[in-house]
mmCIF file of C-alpha atoms in Angstrom:
data_model
loop_
_atom_site.group_PDB
_atom_site.id
_atom_site.type_symbol
_atom_site.label_atom_id
_atom_site.label_comp_id
_atom_site.label_asym_id
_atom_site.label_seq_id
_atom_site.Cartn_x
_atom_site.Cartn_y
_atom_site.Cartn_z
ATOM 1 C CA ASP C 16 18.988 -11.441 -6.211
ATOM 2 C CA SER C 17 15.585 -10.339 -4.948
ATOM 3 C CA GLY C 18 15.879 -12.197 -1.715
ATOM 4 C CA VAL C 19 12.876 -14.490 -2.567
ATOM 5 C CA THR C 20 13.761 -18.116 -2.846
ATOM 6 C CA GLN C 21 11.907 -21.003 -4.642
ATOM 7 C CA THR C 22 12.447 -24.630 -4.585
ATOM 8 C CA PRO C 23 12.851 -26.752 -6.648
ATOM 9 C CA LYS C 24 14.218 -24.908 -9.670
ATOM 10 C CA HIS C 25 13.070 -27.584 -12.084
ATOM 11 C CA LEU C 26 10.577 -30.333 -11.648
ATOM 12 C CA ILE C 27 9.665 -32.910 -14.128
ATOM 13 C CA THR C 28 6.678 -35.193 -13.471
ATOM 14 C CA ALA C 29 3.899 -37.262 -15.163
ATOM 15 C CA THR C 30 0.350 -36.458 -15.753
ATOM 16 C CA GLY C 31 -1.774 -37.322 -12.796
ATOM 17 C CA GLN C 32 0.867 -36.638 -10.258
ATOM 18 C CA ARG C 33 0.814 -34.118 -7.434
ATOM 19 C CA VAL C 34 3.758 -31.753 -6.682
ATOM 20 C CA THR C 35 4.510 -29.091 -4.085
ATOM 21 C CA LEU C 36 6.359 -25.841 -4.905
ATOM 22 C CA ARG C 37 7.873 -23.944 -2.117
ATOM 23 C CA CYS C 38 8.615 -20.223 -1.619
ATOM 24 C CA SER C 39 10.488 -18.377 1.113
ATOM 25 C CA PRO C 40 9.681 -14.654 0.979
ATOM 26 C CA ARG C 41 12.195 -11.893 1.695
ATOM 27 C CA SER C 42 12.931 -11.317 5.388
ATOM 28 C CA GLY C 43 10.213 -9.272 6.871
ATOM 29 C CA ASP C 44 7.742 -9.554 3.954
ATOM 30 C CA LEU C 45 4.430 -10.883 5.110
ATOM 31 C CA SER C 46 2.705 -11.093 1.613
ATOM 32 C CA VAL C 47 3.311 -14.014 -0.726
ATOM 33 C CA TYR C 48 1.931 -14.176 -4.242
ATOM 34 C CA TRP C 49 1.939 -17.020 -6.752
ATOM 35 C CA TYR C 50 1.944 -16.580 -10.510
ATOM 36 C CA GLN C 51 1.938 -18.908 -13.439
ATOM 37 C CA GLN C 52 3.856 -17.977 -16.575
ATOM 38 C CA SER C 53 3.140 -19.992 -19.704
ATOM 39 C CA LEU C 54 3.630 -19.279 -23.373
ATOM 40 C CA ASP C 55 -0.022 -19.119 -24.314
ATOM 41 C CA GLN C 56 -1.421 -17.516 -21.065
ATOM 42 C CA GLY C 57 1.326 -15.108 -20.309
ATOM 43 C CA LEU C 58 1.790 -14.098 -16.675
ATOM 44 C CA GLN C 59 -1.181 -15.025 -14.600
ATOM 45 C CA PHE C 60 -1.909 -14.232 -10.894
ATOM 46 C CA LEU C 61 -2.909 -17.265 -8.924
ATOM 47 C CA ILE C 62 -3.302 -16.453 -5.267
ATOM 48 C CA HIS C 63 -2.089 -14.092 -2.525
ATOM 49 C CA TYR C 64 -1.503 -14.695 1.137
ATOM 50 C CA TYR C 65 -0.786 -12.216 3.827
ATOM 51 C CA ASN C 66 0.546 -13.347 7.283
ATOM 52 C CA GLY C 67 -0.952 -16.791 6.890
ATOM 53 C CA GLU C 68 -4.407 -15.917 5.559
ATOM 54 C CA GLU C 69 -5.651 -15.914 1.905
ATOM 55 C CA ARG C 70 -6.334 -12.483 0.758
ATOM 56 C CA ALA C 71 -7.090 -12.887 -3.017
ATOM 57 C CA LYS C 72 -7.526 -15.563 -5.587
ATOM 58 C CA GLY C 73 -6.996 -15.210 -9.278
ATOM 59 C CA ASN C 74 -7.080 -17.727 -12.205
ATOM 60 C CA ILE C 75 -6.309 -20.644 -9.837
ATOM 61 C CA LEU C 76 -7.675 -24.080 -10.790
ATOM 62 C CA GLU C 77 -9.520 -26.148 -8.107
ATOM 63 C CA ARG C 78 -6.701 -28.814 -8.560
ATOM 64 C CA PHE C 79 -4.312 -26.200 -7.198
ATOM 65 C CA SER C 80 -3.961 -25.054 -3.694
ATOM 66 C CA ALA C 81 -1.684 -22.941 -1.500
ATOM 67 C CA GLN C 82 -0.954 -22.131 2.005
ATOM 68 C CA GLN C 83 1.362 -19.863 3.988
ATOM 69 C CA PHE C 84 2.813 -21.162 7.263
ATOM 70 C CA PRO C 85 3.638 -19.325 10.545
ATOM 71 C CA ASP C 86 7.189 -18.846 9.432
ATOM 72 C CA LEU C 87 5.712 -17.144 6.329
ATOM 73 C CA HIS C 88 7.079 -19.505 3.709
ATOM 74 C CA SER C 89 4.437 -20.715 1.275
ATOM 75 C CA GLU C 90 3.603 -23.817 -0.694
ATOM 76 C CA LEU C 91 1.713 -24.180 -3.789
ATOM 77 C CA ASN C 92 0.273 -27.656 -4.303
ATOM 78 C CA LEU C 93 -0.578 -28.752 -7.854
ATOM 79 C CA SER C 94 -2.601 -32.126 -8.305
ATOM 80 C CA SER C 95 -3.910 -34.280 -10.857
ATOM 81 C CA LEU C 96 -1.273 -32.633 -13.188
ATOM 82 C CA GLU C 97 -2.150 -32.101 -16.877
ATOM 83 C CA LEU C 98 0.209 -31.436 -19.700
ATOM 84 C CA GLY C 99 -1.137 -27.937 -19.806
ATOM 85 C CA ASP C 100 0.013 -27.334 -16.365
ATOM 86 C CA SER C 101 3.710 -27.127 -17.713
ATOM 87 C CA ALA C 102 4.760 -23.625 -16.928
ATOM 88 C CA LEU C 103 7.119 -21.411 -14.921
ATOM 89 C CA TYR C 104 5.605 -20.774 -11.379
ATOM 90 C CA PHE C 105 6.811 -17.578 -9.747
ATOM 91 C CA CYS C 106 6.461 -16.641 -6.201
ATOM 92 C CA ALA C 107 6.738 -12.918 -5.180
ATOM 93 C CA SER C 108 6.861 -11.339 -1.816
ATOM 94 C CA SER C 109 5.857 -7.899 -0.608
ATOM 95 C CA PRO C 110 6.038 -6.019 2.720
ATOM 96 C CA GLN C 111 2.650 -4.591 2.040
ATOM 97 C CA ARG C 112 -0.674 -6.222 2.819
ATOM 98 C CA GLY C 113 -2.175 -5.545 -0.567
ATOM 99 C CA GLY C 114 -5.973 -4.649 -0.993
ATOM 100 C CA THR C 115 -6.561 -1.011 0.318
ATOM 101 C CA SER C 116 -3.432 -0.656 2.089
ATOM 102 C CA GLY C 117 -1.965 1.408 -0.644
ATOM 103 C CA TYR C 118 0.999 0.748 -3.016
ATOM 104 C CA ASN C 119 2.048 -2.835 -3.646
ATOM 105 C CA GLU C 120 5.497 -3.496 -4.797
ATOM 106 C CA GLN C 121 6.306 -7.101 -5.309
ATOM 107 C CA PHE C 122 9.834 -8.782 -5.490
ATOM 108 C CA PHE C 123 9.943 -12.041 -7.573
ATOM 109 C CA GLY C 124 11.815 -15.278 -6.988
ATOM 110 C CA PRO C 125 13.710 -17.172 -9.665
ATOM 111 C CA GLY C 126 10.703 -19.432 -10.427
ATOM 112 C CA THR C 127 10.180 -23.161 -10.638
ATOM 113 C CA ARG C 128 9.947 -24.799 -14.186
ATOM 114 C CA LEU C 129 7.348 -27.554 -14.087
ATOM 115 C CA THR C 130 7.433 -29.895 -16.948
ATOM 116 C CA VAL C 131 4.567 -32.447 -17.059
ATOM 117 C CA LEU C 132 5.081 -35.375 -19.358
ATOM 118 C CA ALA S 2 -11.786 -5.273 -14.932
ATOM 119 C CA GLN S 3 -8.264 -3.936 -15.093
ATOM 120 C CA SER S 4 -6.286 -4.928 -18.205
ATOM 121 C CA VAL S 5 -2.826 -3.975 -19.471
ATOM 122 C CA SER S 6 -2.059 -3.738 -23.219
ATOM 123 C CA GLN S 7 1.428 -4.054 -24.756
ATOM 124 C CA HIS S 8 0.990 -3.726 -28.511
ATOM 125 C CA ASN S 9 4.566 -4.426 -29.440
ATOM 126 C CA HIS S 10 5.208 -8.132 -29.292
ATOM 127 C CA HIS S 11 8.525 -8.250 -30.679
ATOM 128 C CA VAL S 12 10.956 -5.310 -31.177
ATOM 129 C CA ILE S 13 14.224 -5.615 -32.946
ATOM 130 C CA LEU S 14 16.723 -2.750 -32.663
ATOM 131 C CA SER S 15 20.386 -2.109 -33.367
ATOM 132 C CA GLU S 16 22.768 -1.087 -30.569
ATOM 133 C CA ALA S 17 22.622 2.599 -29.792
ATOM 134 C CA ALA S 18 19.103 2.908 -31.225
ATOM 135 C CA SER S 19 16.375 4.620 -29.190
ATOM 136 C CA LEU S 20 13.673 2.457 -27.443
ATOM 137 C CA GLU S 21 10.182 3.234 -26.803
ATOM 138 C CA LEU S 22 7.701 0.379 -25.586
ATOM 139 C CA GLY S 23 4.088 1.104 -25.486
ATOM 140 C CA CYS S 24 1.842 0.210 -22.499
ATOM 141 C CA ASN S 25 -1.745 1.050 -21.963
ATOM 142 C CA TYR S 26 -3.982 0.146 -19.181
ATOM 143 C CA SER S 27 -7.709 0.252 -18.635
ATOM 144 C CA TYR S 28 -8.654 1.489 -15.218
ATOM 145 C CA GLY S 29 -9.979 4.884 -14.400
ATOM 146 C CA GLY S 30 -8.908 5.312 -10.828
ATOM 147 C CA THR S 31 -5.610 5.564 -9.071
ATOM 148 C CA VAL S 32 -3.093 3.235 -10.252
ATOM 149 C CA ASN S 33 0.350 1.901 -9.431
ATOM 150 C CA LEU S 34 2.481 1.079 -12.466
ATOM 151 C CA PHE S 35 5.425 -1.027 -13.044
ATOM 152 C CA TRP S 36 7.807 -2.176 -15.752
ATOM 153 C CA TYR S 37 9.587 -5.409 -15.075
ATOM 154 C CA VAL S 38 12.375 -7.103 -17.122
ATOM 155 C CA GLN S 39 12.921 -10.777 -17.578
ATOM 156 C CA TYR S 40 16.490 -11.658 -18.950
ATOM 157 C CA PRO S 41 16.670 -14.952 -20.799
ATOM 158 C CA GLY S 42 16.488 -17.762 -18.254
ATOM 159 C CA GLN S 43 16.031 -15.419 -15.240
ATOM 160 C CA HIS S 44 13.250 -14.112 -13.045
ATOM 161 C CA LEU S 45 11.427 -10.921 -13.154
ATOM 162 C CA GLN S 46 13.253 -7.764 -11.932
ATOM 163 C CA LEU S 47 11.811 -4.435 -11.358
ATOM 164 C CA LEU S 48 12.934 -1.824 -13.689
ATOM 165 C CA LEU S 49 10.913 1.097 -12.384
ATOM 166 C CA LYS S 50 7.676 2.017 -10.688
ATOM 167 C CA TYR S 51 5.228 4.781 -10.418
ATOM 168 C CA PHE S 52 3.187 5.455 -7.354
ATOM 169 C CA SER S 53 2.513 9.217 -7.288
ATOM 170 C CA GLY S 54 4.286 12.404 -7.947
ATOM 171 C CA ASP S 55 6.515 13.268 -10.881
ATOM 172 C CA PRO S 56 5.089 11.393 -13.904
ATOM 173 C CA LEU S 57 8.456 10.963 -15.458
ATOM 174 C CA VAL S 58 10.031 8.109 -13.546
ATOM 175 C CA LYS S 59 13.722 7.018 -13.876
ATOM 176 C CA GLY S 60 14.633 3.420 -13.230
ATOM 177 C CA ILE S 61 17.742 1.238 -13.417
ATOM 178 C CA LYS S 62 19.996 0.787 -16.279
ATOM 179 C CA GLY S 63 19.174 4.064 -18.024
ATOM 180 C CA PHE S 64 15.375 3.374 -18.421
ATOM 181 C CA GLU S 65 12.660 5.775 -17.720
ATOM 182 C CA ALA S 66 8.892 5.809 -18.190
ATOM 183 C CA GLU S 67 6.254 8.573 -18.429
ATOM 184 C CA PHE S 68 2.817 8.283 -16.924
ATOM 185 C CA ILE S 69 0.442 10.158 -18.935
ATOM 186 C CA LYS S 70 -3.072 9.845 -17.055
ATOM 187 C CA SER S 71 -5.021 11.321 -19.946
ATOM 188 C CA LYS S 72 -3.736 8.726 -22.264
ATOM 189 C CA PHE S 73 -3.826 5.747 -19.715
ATOM 190 C CA SER S 74 -0.187 5.127 -20.844
ATOM 191 C CA PHE S 75 3.149 4.222 -19.147
ATOM 192 C CA ASN S 76 5.487 3.908 -21.959
ATOM 193 C CA LEU S 77 9.098 2.807 -21.348
ATOM 194 C CA ARG S 78 11.981 4.614 -22.965
ATOM 195 C CA LYS S 79 15.758 4.271 -23.264
ATOM 196 C CA PRO S 80 17.846 6.745 -25.388
ATOM 197 C CA SER S 81 20.518 4.279 -26.374
ATOM 198 C CA VAL S 82 20.061 0.511 -26.059
ATOM 199 C CA GLN S 83 22.798 -2.107 -25.630
ATOM 200 C CA TRP S 84 23.005 -5.678 -26.605
ATOM 201 C CA SER S 85 22.593 -6.624 -22.846
ATOM 202 C CA ASP S 86 19.132 -4.999 -22.973
ATOM 203 C CA THR S 87 17.957 -8.068 -24.923
ATOM 204 C CA ALA S 88 15.078 -9.362 -22.705
ATOM 205 C CA GLU S 89 11.311 -9.563 -22.198
ATOM 206 C CA TYR S 90 9.717 -6.451 -20.818
ATOM 207 C CA PHE S 91 6.472 -6.515 -18.872
ATOM 208 C CA CYS S 92 4.236 -3.525 -18.062
ATOM 209 C CA ALA S 93 2.026 -3.977 -15.085
ATOM 210 C CA VAL S 94 -0.711 -2.198 -13.175
ATOM 211 C CA ASN S 95 -1.963 -2.461 -9.635
ATOM 212 C CA ALA S 96 -5.103 -0.592 -8.476
ATOM 213 C CA PRO S 97 -5.029 0.116 -4.705
ATOM 214 C CA GLY S 98 -8.196 0.831 -2.879
ATOM 215 C CA TYR S 99 -10.243 -2.111 -4.098
ATOM 216 C CA SER S 100 -10.542 -5.550 -2.861
ATOM 217 C CA SER S 101 -8.953 -7.025 -5.942
ATOM 218 C CA ALA S 102 -5.881 -4.710 -5.510
ATOM 219 C CA SER S 103 -3.619 -7.412 -4.177
ATOM 220 C CA LYS S 104 -2.791 -8.487 -7.587
ATOM 221 C CA ILE S 105 -0.549 -7.020 -10.083
ATOM 222 C CA ILE S 106 -2.001 -7.397 -13.679
ATOM 223 C CA PHE S 107 0.674 -7.912 -16.198
ATOM 224 C CA GLY S 108 0.717 -7.242 -19.985
ATOM 225 C CA SER S 109 1.519 -9.918 -22.415
ATOM 226 C CA GLY S 110 5.181 -8.741 -22.628
ATOM 227 C CA THR S 111 7.334 -7.310 -25.421
ATOM 228 C CA ARG S 112 10.341 -9.213 -26.491
ATOM 229 C CA LEU S 113 13.359 -6.933 -27.131
ATOM 230 C CA SER S 114 15.993 -8.141 -29.304
ATOM 231 C CA ILE S 115 19.214 -6.111 -29.889
ATOM 232 C CA ARG S 116 21.429 -6.567 -32.703
ATOM 233 C CA PRO S 117 25.148 -6.248 -31.937
#
């Protein structure tokens, strides 16, 4: 158990819908990362937040957005869902700020499996 | 741009065989290197990491990896595998010191199947 929690564990929804995935980082970690894992794309970095502020963006679609709240939990919002958005979405947390602050070890949550029908 | 290559997509071994999974990265500066394992139906777990110092890194469950800077490689090894090592293994790289350093770049993964 990494200490990172994600809810829900599974989510089944229809195309065109909007969903919210939630992540709680390990106690004391200020950084939260979101990743998408799919069969065809592998594990792709989506976005990084540090202490409430966006730090870096990866291959995140415009239909997707995220935020990190004052209590440091984070939410990933996926809208206008398409079949291709079906994937496992991982959240990871880190005590480090990332960027130029040196090494960056990330601890992964169990993931949310999203199925879009 | 940073990239990570894992050339073995699927490796099948018998129990007690020795394992070596290849990982090459493309980045000329200082890197942090990781191997993660994902057991069936589970999340990613860190096996081992290299930040600096001794290039031979020992991780959990008897795994080790060697950082060879001249070859841009960070191969994972285990002298004797067990059936419980059946999983997917991901090599990853992070390059601190640059604005894009927040993210960890993952390889495509190597699926390891161990025959009992």
